């Protein structure tokens, strides 16, 4: 299997960074996780708009050649080289090069592209609802970095370990106000009395591309959605809960603690918004 490192193909098990790399030492970077089907990038515009906005916040010096068109071509070429054109997950990681904390060699972006085959091209709603709970051992801040898919991923890594130990499918992450902002790998939507709620970006959640897509499309098919705060009590009192990301689409939650939910309106949303051939 190959990866793309700064435009060159190398074997995935070949070493290519050293111990002074700032991405490794400090998590000084960000990433995009992208779905590819039939040699096309899903929601490409959303992904690259978020990527370049995040790179600006991270104060990278972006060279002229570092454009969405060029990166898209490299992602699809790597999929072809690895035999993943049919259905794949691509991970694009951007990071600063070598240097100490106050002494980066430069602010130019380095990048890695990886691809992994996915079992299905189209989204499908999970048959068995997710079991989730709250991760309480860490809180996420609400600042200009909170909405970025940053390489500073410790709270999510620890929440994922907690979920696995407790035989959960995912965990909810709390922000610094003790409100729920997202899960380990997804944005959160909950439904109460047929109104759909999701944490606002000011609550510290990642600015998910599937979240953005749904916010734009849900109202077009007759549903009302509101960006707001979500407390643990709001989750407990919800009629339905679903999670979204760019790889899985929508995943419905069956159980939060001892509380169980149905998925009737979630199923309707999935059919109306995602279960079509022209949504990308």
PDB file of C-alpha atoms in Angstrom:
ATOM      1  CA  UNK A   1       0.000   0.000   0.000  1.00  0.00           C
ATOM      2  CA  UNK A   2       1.206   3.494  -0.867  1.00  0.00           C
ATOM      3  CA  UNK A   3       0.852   6.885   0.774  1.00  0.00           C
ATOM      4  CA  UNK A   4       1.529  10.300  -0.712  1.00  0.00           C
ATOM      5  CA  UNK A   5       4.052  12.361   1.269  1.00  0.00           C
ATOM      6  CA  UNK A   6       4.522  15.883  -0.084  1.00  0.00           C
ATOM      7  CA  UNK A   7       3.717  14.724  -3.604  1.00  0.00           C
ATOM      8  CA  UNK A   8       5.894  11.580  -3.616  1.00  0.00           C
ATOM      9  CA  UNK A   9       4.609   8.009  -3.383  1.00  0.00           C
ATOM     10  CA  UNK A  10       6.201   5.892  -0.694  1.00  0.00           C
ATOM     11  CA  UNK A  11       5.268   2.576   0.902  1.00  0.00           C
ATOM     12  CA  UNK A  12       3.019   3.031   3.929  1.00  0.00           C
ATOM     13  CA  UNK A  13       5.482   1.262   6.245  1.00  0.00           C
ATOM     14  CA  UNK A  14       8.451   3.390   5.141  1.00  0.00           C
ATOM     15  CA  UNK A  15       9.652   5.991   7.731  1.00  0.00           C
ATOM     16  CA  UNK A  16       9.469   9.579   6.527  1.00  0.00           C
ATOM     17  CA  UNK A  17       9.463  11.976   9.527  1.00  0.00           C
ATOM     18  CA  UNK A  18      11.936  12.415  12.380  1.00  0.00           C
ATOM     19  CA  UNK A  19      11.617  13.106  16.094  1.00  0.00           C
ATOM     20  CA  UNK A  20      11.844  16.897  15.593  1.00  0.00           C
ATOM     21  CA  UNK A  21       8.686  17.000  13.495  1.00  0.00           C
ATOM     22  CA  UNK A  22       6.240  19.509  15.001  1.00  0.00           C
ATOM     23  CA  UNK A  23       3.200  17.517  13.934  1.00  0.00           C
ATOM     24  CA  UNK A  24       4.519  14.606  16.002  1.00  0.00           C
ATOM     25  CA  UNK A  25       5.892  16.657  18.920  1.00  0.00           C
ATOM     26  CA  UNK A  26       3.059  19.136  19.378  1.00  0.00           C
ATOM     27  CA  UNK A  27       0.114  18.027  17.254  1.00  0.00           C
ATOM     28  CA  UNK A  28       0.823  21.091  15.103  1.00  0.00           C
ATOM     29  CA  UNK A  29      -1.483  20.290  12.224  1.00  0.00           C
ATOM     30  CA  UNK A  30      -4.957  19.372  11.040  1.00  0.00           C
ATOM     31  CA  UNK A  31      -6.663  16.816   8.857  1.00  0.00           C
ATOM     32  CA  UNK A  32      -9.617  15.991   6.619  1.00  0.00           C
ATOM     33  CA  UNK A  33     -11.315  12.601   6.369  1.00  0.00           C
ATOM     34  CA  UNK A  34     -12.923  12.304   2.949  1.00  0.00           C
ATOM     35  CA  UNK A  35     -15.269   9.806   1.317  1.00  0.00           C
ATOM     36  CA  UNK A  36     -14.610   8.743  -2.279  1.00  0.00           C
ATOM     37  CA  UNK A  37     -17.074   6.777  -4.416  1.00  0.00           C
ATOM     38  CA  UNK A  38     -16.831   6.015  -8.146  1.00  0.00           C
ATOM     39  CA  UNK A  39     -13.611   8.029  -8.275  1.00  0.00           C
ATOM     40  CA  UNK A  40     -15.369  11.169  -7.013  1.00  0.00           C
ATOM     41  CA  UNK A  41     -14.819  13.114  -3.793  1.00  0.00           C
ATOM     42  CA  UNK A  42     -17.991  13.590  -1.766  1.00  0.00           C
ATOM     43  CA  UNK A  43     -18.642  17.151  -0.564  1.00  0.00           C
ATOM     44  CA  UNK A  44     -15.299  18.265  -1.976  1.00  0.00           C
ATOM     45  CA  UNK A  45     -16.147  21.979  -1.820  1.00  0.00           C
ATOM     46  CA  UNK A  46     -17.058  21.749   1.875  1.00  0.00           C
ATOM     47  CA  UNK A  47     -13.911  19.795   2.729  1.00  0.00           C
ATOM     48  CA  UNK A  48     -11.533  22.191   1.004  1.00  0.00           C
ATOM     49  CA  UNK A  49     -13.271  25.318   2.253  1.00  0.00           C
ATOM     50  CA  UNK A  50     -12.839  24.016   5.802  1.00  0.00           C
ATOM     51  CA  UNK A  51      -9.264  22.921   5.132  1.00  0.00           C
ATOM     52  CA  UNK A  52      -8.037  26.274   3.805  1.00  0.00           C
ATOM     53  CA  UNK A  53      -9.937  28.240   6.438  1.00  0.00           C
ATOM     54  CA  UNK A  54      -8.276  26.083   9.124  1.00  0.00           C
ATOM     55  CA  UNK A  55      -4.834  26.486   7.554  1.00  0.00           C
ATOM     56  CA  UNK A  56      -5.276  30.251   7.701  1.00  0.00           C
ATOM     57  CA  UNK A  57      -6.093  30.062  11.424  1.00  0.00           C
ATOM     58  CA  UNK A  58      -3.011  27.844  11.900  1.00  0.00           C
ATOM     59  CA  UNK A  59      -0.934  30.529  10.133  1.00  0.00           C
ATOM     60  CA  UNK A  60       0.499  28.297   7.425  1.00  0.00           C
ATOM     61  CA  UNK A  61       2.229  29.961   4.481  1.00  0.00           C
ATOM     62  CA  UNK A  62       0.231  28.373   1.683  1.00  0.00           C
ATOM     63  CA  UNK A  63       2.161  28.104  -1.630  1.00  0.00           C
ATOM     64  CA  UNK A  64       0.435  28.906  -4.926  1.00  0.00           C
ATOM     65  CA  UNK A  65       0.342  25.288  -6.076  1.00  0.00           C
ATOM     66  CA  UNK A  66      -1.412  24.174  -2.875  1.00  0.00           C
ATOM     67  CA  UNK A  67      -4.954  24.355  -4.254  1.00  0.00           C
ATOM     68  CA  UNK A  68      -8.113  22.255  -4.020  1.00  0.00           C
ATOM     69  CA  UNK A  69      -7.767  21.108  -7.636  1.00  0.00           C
ATOM     70  CA  UNK A  70      -4.219  19.890  -7.103  1.00  0.00           C
ATOM     71  CA  UNK A  71      -5.016  18.120  -3.832  1.00  0.00           C
ATOM     72  CA  UNK A  72      -8.134  16.503  -5.321  1.00  0.00           C
ATOM     73  CA  UNK A  73      -6.081  15.140  -8.200  1.00  0.00           C
ATOM     74  CA  UNK A  74      -3.470  13.725  -5.819  1.00  0.00           C
ATOM     75  CA  UNK A  75      -6.142  12.077  -3.639  1.00  0.00           C
ATOM     76  CA  UNK A  76      -7.787  10.397  -6.633  1.00  0.00           C
ATOM     77  CA  UNK A  77      -4.439   9.324  -8.107  1.00  0.00           C
ATOM     78  CA  UNK A  78      -3.496   7.655  -4.815  1.00  0.00           C
ATOM     79  CA  UNK A  79      -6.870   5.896  -4.748  1.00  0.00           C
ATOM     80  CA  UNK A  80      -6.127   4.578  -8.242  1.00  0.00           C
ATOM     81  CA  UNK A  81      -2.597   3.489  -7.300  1.00  0.00           C
ATOM     82  CA  UNK A  82      -3.971   1.595  -4.270  1.00  0.00           C
ATOM     83  CA  UNK A  83      -6.960   0.185  -6.181  1.00  0.00           C
ATOM     84  CA  UNK A  84      -9.478   2.151  -4.113  1.00  0.00           C
ATOM     85  CA  UNK A  85     -11.380   4.129  -6.775  1.00  0.00           C
ATOM     86  CA  UNK A  86     -14.685   2.329  -6.206  1.00  0.00           C
ATOM     87  CA  UNK A  87     -15.219   3.264  -2.560  1.00  0.00           C
ATOM     88  CA  UNK A  88     -12.642   4.640  -0.167  1.00  0.00           C
ATOM     89  CA  UNK A  89     -11.801   6.782   2.825  1.00  0.00           C
ATOM     90  CA  UNK A  90      -8.977   9.265   2.238  1.00  0.00           C
ATOM     91  CA  UNK A  91      -7.166  11.013   5.060  1.00  0.00           C
ATOM     92  CA  UNK A  92      -5.346  14.229   4.241  1.00  0.00           C
ATOM     93  CA  UNK A  93      -3.058  15.441   7.053  1.00  0.00           C
ATOM     94  CA  UNK A  94      -1.437  18.883   7.011  1.00  0.00           C
ATOM     95  CA  UNK A  95       1.369  19.632   9.461  1.00  0.00           C
ATOM     96  CA  UNK A  96       4.297  21.955  10.056  1.00  0.00           C
ATOM     97  CA  UNK A  97       7.802  20.584   9.567  1.00  0.00           C
ATOM     98  CA  UNK A  98      10.679  20.342  12.019  1.00  0.00           C
ATOM     99  CA  UNK A  99      11.545  22.692  14.856  1.00  0.00           C
ATOM    100  CA  UNK A 100      11.238  23.431  18.558  1.00  0.00           C
ATOM    101  CA  UNK A 101       8.215  25.140  20.076  1.00  0.00           C
ATOM    102  CA  UNK A 102       9.470  28.709  19.462  1.00  0.00           C
ATOM    103  CA  UNK A 103      11.654  27.863  16.473  1.00  0.00           C
ATOM    104  CA  UNK A 104       9.760  26.293  13.581  1.00  0.00           C
ATOM    105  CA  UNK A 105      12.008  25.922  10.549  1.00  0.00           C
ATOM    106  CA  UNK A 106       9.228  27.489   8.462  1.00  0.00           C
ATOM    107  CA  UNK A 107       5.449  27.709   8.213  1.00  0.00           C
ATOM    108  CA  UNK A 108       5.095  25.784   4.973  1.00  0.00           C
ATOM    109  CA  UNK A 109       2.573  22.919   4.980  1.00  0.00           C
ATOM    110  CA  UNK A 110       3.743  19.338   4.760  1.00  0.00           C
ATOM    111  CA  UNK A 111       1.100  16.777   3.885  1.00  0.00           C
ATOM    112  CA  UNK A 112       0.305  13.087   3.930  1.00  0.00           C
ATOM    113  CA  UNK A 113      -2.493  11.407   1.968  1.00  0.00           C
ATOM    114  CA  UNK A 114      -3.640   7.897   2.893  1.00  0.00           C
ATOM    115  CA  UNK A 115      -6.459   5.831   1.404  1.00  0.00           C
ATOM    116  CA  UNK A 116      -8.407   2.893   2.791  1.00  0.00           C
ATOM    117  CA  UNK A 117     -11.011   0.796   1.012  1.00  0.00           C
ATOM    118  CA  UNK A 118     -14.611   1.122   2.230  1.00  0.00           C
ATOM    119  CA  UNK A 119     -17.100  -1.763   1.952  1.00  0.00           C
ATOM    120  CA  UNK A 120     -19.931   0.251   0.358  1.00  0.00           C
ATOM    121  CA  UNK A 121     -20.286   3.245  -1.947  1.00  0.00           C
ATOM    122  CA  UNK A 122     -23.647   4.472  -0.718  1.00  0.00           C
ATOM    123  CA  UNK A 123     -24.680   5.450   2.760  1.00  0.00           C
ATOM    124  CA  UNK A 124     -26.932   3.098   4.688  1.00  0.00           C
ATOM    125  CA  UNK A 125     -28.659   3.674   8.006  1.00  0.00           C
ATOM    126  CA  UNK A 126     -27.326   1.419  10.747  1.00  0.00           C
ATOM    127  CA  UNK A 127     -29.657  -1.481  11.514  1.00  0.00           C
ATOM    128  CA  UNK A 128     -28.632  -1.670  15.169  1.00  0.00           C
ATOM    129  CA  UNK A 129     -28.772   1.646  16.990  1.00  0.00           C
ATOM    130  CA  UNK A 130     -25.664   2.924  18.746  1.00  0.00           C
ATOM    131  CA  UNK A 131     -25.105   2.657  22.496  1.00  0.00           C
ATOM    132  CA  UNK A 132     -23.520   5.825  23.853  1.00  0.00           C
ATOM    133  CA  UNK A 133     -22.749   7.637  27.094  1.00  0.00           C
ATOM    134  CA  UNK A 134     -20.869  10.759  28.234  1.00  0.00           C
ATOM    135  CA  UNK A 135     -17.097  10.979  28.616  1.00  0.00           C
ATOM    136  CA  UNK A 136     -16.540  13.000  31.807  1.00  0.00           C
ATOM    137  CA  UNK A 137     -12.739  12.900  32.230  1.00  0.00           C
ATOM    138  CA  UNK A 138     -12.042  15.816  29.899  1.00  0.00           C
ATOM    139  CA  UNK A 139     -13.719  18.964  28.556  1.00  0.00           C
ATOM    140  CA  UNK A 140     -13.392  20.708  25.218  1.00  0.00           C
ATOM    141  CA  UNK A 141     -12.761  24.450  25.048  1.00  0.00           C
ATOM    142  CA  UNK A 142     -14.873  26.839  23.003  1.00  0.00           C
ATOM    143  CA  UNK A 143     -12.439  28.946  20.962  1.00  0.00           C
ATOM    144  CA  UNK A 144     -11.315  29.549  17.392  1.00  0.00           C
ATOM    145  CA  UNK A 145      -9.484  26.199  17.281  1.00  0.00           C
ATOM    146  CA  UNK A 146     -12.418  24.103  18.527  1.00  0.00           C
ATOM    147  CA  UNK A 147     -14.168  23.865  15.151  1.00  0.00           C
ATOM    148  CA  UNK A 148     -11.028  22.580  13.387  1.00  0.00           C
ATOM    149  CA  UNK A 149     -10.208  18.910  12.838  1.00  0.00           C
ATOM    150  CA  UNK A 150      -6.925  19.352  14.652  1.00  0.00           C
ATOM    151  CA  UNK A 151      -4.162  16.825  15.247  1.00  0.00           C
ATOM    152  CA  UNK A 152      -4.528  17.716  18.936  1.00  0.00           C
ATOM    153  CA  UNK A 153      -6.794  14.716  19.427  1.00  0.00           C
ATOM    154  CA  UNK A 154      -6.143  13.593  23.005  1.00  0.00           C
ATOM    155  CA  UNK A 155      -9.658  14.040  24.410  1.00  0.00           C
ATOM    156  CA  UNK A 156     -11.142  12.030  21.528  1.00  0.00           C
ATOM    157  CA  UNK A 157      -8.529   9.289  21.869  1.00  0.00           C
ATOM    158  CA  UNK A 158      -9.230   8.921  25.587  1.00  0.00           C
ATOM    159  CA  UNK A 159     -13.002   8.993  25.031  1.00  0.00           C
ATOM    160  CA  UNK A 160     -12.619   6.267  22.399  1.00  0.00           C
ATOM    161  CA  UNK A 161     -10.669   4.127  24.901  1.00  0.00           C
ATOM    162  CA  UNK A 162     -13.434   4.724  27.455  1.00  0.00           C
ATOM    163  CA  UNK A 163     -16.083   3.711  24.924  1.00  0.00           C
ATOM    164  CA  UNK A 164     -14.272   0.506  24.000  1.00  0.00           C
ATOM    165  CA  UNK A 165     -13.727  -0.473  27.639  1.00  0.00           C
ATOM    166  CA  UNK A 166     -17.417   0.037  28.363  1.00  0.00           C
ATOM    167  CA  UNK A 167     -18.651  -1.674  25.175  1.00  0.00           C
ATOM    168  CA  UNK A 168     -20.114   1.522  23.753  1.00  0.00           C
ATOM    169  CA  UNK A 169     -20.286   2.532  20.104  1.00  0.00           C
ATOM    170  CA  UNK A 170     -19.372   6.151  20.810  1.00  0.00           C
ATOM    171  CA  UNK A 171     -19.100   8.743  23.597  1.00  0.00           C
ATOM    172  CA  UNK A 172     -20.428  12.268  23.916  1.00  0.00           C
ATOM    173  CA  UNK A 173     -17.865  15.011  24.564  1.00  0.00           C
ATOM    174  CA  UNK A 174     -18.601  17.840  27.002  1.00  0.00           C
ATOM    175  CA  UNK A 175     -17.475  21.418  26.481  1.00  0.00           C
ATOM    176  CA  UNK A 176     -16.119  23.750  29.171  1.00  0.00           C
ATOM    177  CA  UNK A 177     -19.714  24.690  30.098  1.00  0.00           C
ATOM    178  CA  UNK A 178     -20.603  21.036  30.814  1.00  0.00           C
ATOM    179  CA  UNK A 179     -22.828  20.923  27.726  1.00  0.00           C
ATOM    180  CA  UNK A 180     -22.658  18.256  25.044  1.00  0.00           C
ATOM    181  CA  UNK A 181     -20.892  19.491  21.910  1.00  0.00           C
ATOM    182  CA  UNK A 182     -20.175  16.381  19.808  1.00  0.00           C
ATOM    183  CA  UNK A 183     -19.146  12.736  19.953  1.00  0.00           C
ATOM    184  CA  UNK A 184     -15.752  11.112  19.412  1.00  0.00           C
ATOM    185  CA  UNK A 185     -16.215  10.842  15.649  1.00  0.00           C
ATOM    186  CA  UNK A 186     -19.379  12.769  14.820  1.00  0.00           C
ATOM    187  CA  UNK A 187     -21.621  15.776  15.229  1.00  0.00           C
ATOM    188  CA  UNK A 188     -24.798  15.318  17.269  1.00  0.00           C
ATOM    189  CA  UNK A 189     -28.408  15.976  16.339  1.00  0.00           C
ATOM    190  CA  UNK A 190     -31.349  15.332  18.632  1.00  0.00           C
ATOM    191  CA  UNK A 191     -35.076  15.488  17.906  1.00  0.00           C
ATOM    192  CA  UNK A 192     -37.764  16.674  20.316  1.00  0.00           C
ATOM    193  CA  UNK A 193     -41.395  17.154  19.259  1.00  0.00           C
ATOM    194  CA  UNK A 194     -40.307  16.943  15.601  1.00  0.00           C
ATOM    195  CA  UNK A 195     -37.831  19.824  15.961  1.00  0.00           C
ATOM    196  CA  UNK A 196     -34.186  18.963  15.228  1.00  0.00           C
ATOM    197  CA  UNK A 197     -31.468  20.478  17.407  1.00  0.00           C
ATOM    198  CA  UNK A 198     -27.697  20.463  17.029  1.00  0.00           C
ATOM    199  CA  UNK A 199     -24.978  22.248  19.045  1.00  0.00           C
ATOM    200  CA  UNK A 200     -23.958  25.590  17.552  1.00  0.00           C
ATOM    201  CA  UNK A 201     -20.338  26.001  16.462  1.00  0.00           C
ATOM    202  CA  UNK A 202     -19.882  28.384  19.401  1.00  0.00           C
ATOM    203  CA  UNK A 203     -20.358  25.317  21.644  1.00  0.00           C
ATOM    204  CA  UNK A 204     -16.956  23.998  20.527  1.00  0.00           C
ATOM    205  CA  UNK A 205     -17.937  21.226  18.129  1.00  0.00           C
ATOM    206  CA  UNK A 206     -15.986  20.428  14.971  1.00  0.00           C
ATOM    207  CA  UNK A 207     -17.459  22.179  11.927  1.00  0.00           C
ATOM    208  CA  UNK A 208     -18.400  18.888  10.275  1.00  0.00           C
ATOM    209  CA  UNK A 209     -18.978  18.867   6.537  1.00  0.00           C
ATOM    210  CA  UNK A 210     -21.919  16.467   6.871  1.00  0.00           C
ATOM    211  CA  UNK A 211     -23.308  18.699   9.618  1.00  0.00           C
ATOM    212  CA  UNK A 212     -23.082  21.661   7.246  1.00  0.00           C
ATOM    213  CA  UNK A 213     -24.678  19.697   4.421  1.00  0.00           C
ATOM    214  CA  UNK A 214     -27.594  18.583   6.594  1.00  0.00           C
ATOM    215  CA  UNK A 215     -28.176  22.076   7.975  1.00  0.00           C
ATOM    216  CA  UNK A 216     -28.501  23.315   4.407  1.00  0.00           C
ATOM    217  CA  UNK A 217     -30.660  20.447   3.119  1.00  0.00           C
ATOM    218  CA  UNK A 218     -32.937  19.425   6.008  1.00  0.00           C
ATOM    219  CA  UNK A 219     -35.064  22.574   5.841  1.00  0.00           C
ATOM    220  CA  UNK A 220     -35.449  22.143   2.072  1.00  0.00           C
ATOM    221  CA  UNK A 221     -37.338  18.868   2.611  1.00  0.00           C
ATOM    222  CA  UNK A 222     -39.705  20.244   5.228  1.00  0.00           C
ATOM    223  CA  UNK A 223     -37.936  19.730   8.579  1.00  0.00           C
ATOM    224  CA  UNK A 224     -37.099  22.461  11.092  1.00  0.00           C
ATOM    225  CA  UNK A 225     -33.577  22.493  12.524  1.00  0.00           C
ATOM    226  CA  UNK A 226     -32.139  24.798  15.171  1.00  0.00           C
ATOM    227  CA  UNK A 227     -28.544  25.377  16.275  1.00  0.00           C
ATOM    228  CA  UNK A 228     -28.550  25.694  20.045  1.00  0.00           C
ATOM    229  CA  UNK A 229     -27.077  24.445  23.344  1.00  0.00           C
ATOM    230  CA  UNK A 230     -27.540  20.788  24.320  1.00  0.00           C
ATOM    231  CA  UNK A 231     -27.445  19.806  27.975  1.00  0.00           C
ATOM    232  CA  UNK A 232     -27.359  16.242  29.223  1.00  0.00           C
ATOM    233  CA  UNK A 233     -30.998  16.757  30.257  1.00  0.00           C
ATOM    234  CA  UNK A 234     -31.890  17.746  26.685  1.00  0.00           C
ATOM    235  CA  UNK A 235     -30.388  14.480  25.479  1.00  0.00           C
ATOM    236  CA  UNK A 236     -32.267  12.472  28.096  1.00  0.00           C
ATOM    237  CA  UNK A 237     -35.553  14.105  27.129  1.00  0.00           C
ATOM    238  CA  UNK A 238     -35.073  13.743  23.358  1.00  0.00           C
ATOM    239  CA  UNK A 239     -37.287  11.561  21.200  1.00  0.00           C
ATOM    240  CA  UNK A 240     -34.466  10.600  18.846  1.00  0.00           C
ATOM    241  CA  UNK A 241     -30.706  11.150  18.529  1.00  0.00           C
ATOM    242  CA  UNK A 242     -28.501  10.716  15.482  1.00  0.00           C
ATOM    243  CA  UNK A 243     -24.821  11.260  14.716  1.00  0.00           C
ATOM    244  CA  UNK A 244     -23.304  12.494  11.461  1.00  0.00           C
ATOM    245  CA  UNK A 245     -19.950  12.445   9.721  1.00  0.00           C
ATOM    246  CA  UNK A 246     -18.707  12.467   6.145  1.00  0.00           C
ATOM    247  CA  UNK A 247     -17.838   8.764   6.035  1.00  0.00           C
ATOM    248  CA  UNK A 248     -20.914   7.157   7.631  1.00  0.00           C
ATOM    249  CA  UNK A 249     -23.542   9.787   6.840  1.00  0.00           C
ATOM    250  CA  UNK A 250     -26.126   9.273   9.595  1.00  0.00           C
ATOM    251  CA  UNK A 251     -25.994   6.848  12.535  1.00  0.00           C
ATOM    252  CA  UNK A 252     -28.983   6.630  14.864  1.00  0.00           C
ATOM    253  CA  UNK A 253     -28.604   6.214  18.611  1.00  0.00           C
ATOM    254  CA  UNK A 254     -30.686   3.563  20.326  1.00  0.00           C
ATOM    255  CA  UNK A 255     -29.468   3.939  23.908  1.00  0.00           C
ATOM    256  CA  UNK A 256     -27.955   6.673  26.067  1.00  0.00           C
ATOM    257  CA  UNK A 257     -27.265   5.293  29.525  1.00  0.00           C
ATOM    258  CA  UNK A 258     -30.505   3.513  30.428  1.00  0.00           C
ATOM    259  CA  UNK A 259     -32.678   5.610  28.094  1.00  0.00           C
ATOM    260  CA  UNK A 260     -33.794   4.163  24.754  1.00  0.00           C
ATOM    261  CA  UNK A 261     -34.864   6.007  21.606  1.00  0.00           C
ATOM    262  CA  UNK A 262     -36.655   5.235  18.351  1.00  0.00           C
ATOM    263  CA  UNK A 263     -35.508   6.270  14.869  1.00  0.00           C
ATOM    264  CA  UNK A 264     -38.705   7.001  12.940  1.00  0.00           C
ATOM    265  CA  UNK A 265     -37.989  10.631  11.991  1.00  0.00           C
ATOM    266  CA  UNK A 266     -34.258   9.909  11.638  1.00  0.00           C
ATOM    267  CA  UNK A 267     -35.119   7.242   9.068  1.00  0.00           C
ATOM    268  CA  UNK A 268     -37.293   9.723   7.205  1.00  0.00           C
ATOM    269  CA  UNK A 269     -34.502  12.307   7.194  1.00  0.00           C
ATOM    270  CA  UNK A 270     -32.037   9.715   5.940  1.00  0.00           C
ATOM    271  CA  UNK A 271     -34.348   8.719   3.069  1.00  0.00           C
ATOM    272  CA  UNK A 272     -35.159  12.301   2.092  1.00  0.00           C
ATOM    273  CA  UNK A 273     -31.648  13.751   2.323  1.00  0.00           C
ATOM    274  CA  UNK A 274     -28.978  11.047   1.990  1.00  0.00           C
ATOM    275  CA  UNK A 275     -30.585   8.060   0.297  1.00  0.00           C
ATOM    276  CA  UNK A 276     -30.414   9.535  -3.192  1.00  0.00           C
ATOM    277  CA  UNK A 277     -27.964   9.445  -6.067  1.00  0.00           C
ATOM    278  CA  UNK A 278     -27.591  13.201  -6.591  1.00  0.00           C
ATOM    279  CA  UNK A 279     -26.831  14.570  -3.137  1.00  0.00           C
ATOM    280  CA  UNK A 280     -23.050  15.022  -3.530  1.00  0.00           C
TER     281      UNK A 280
END
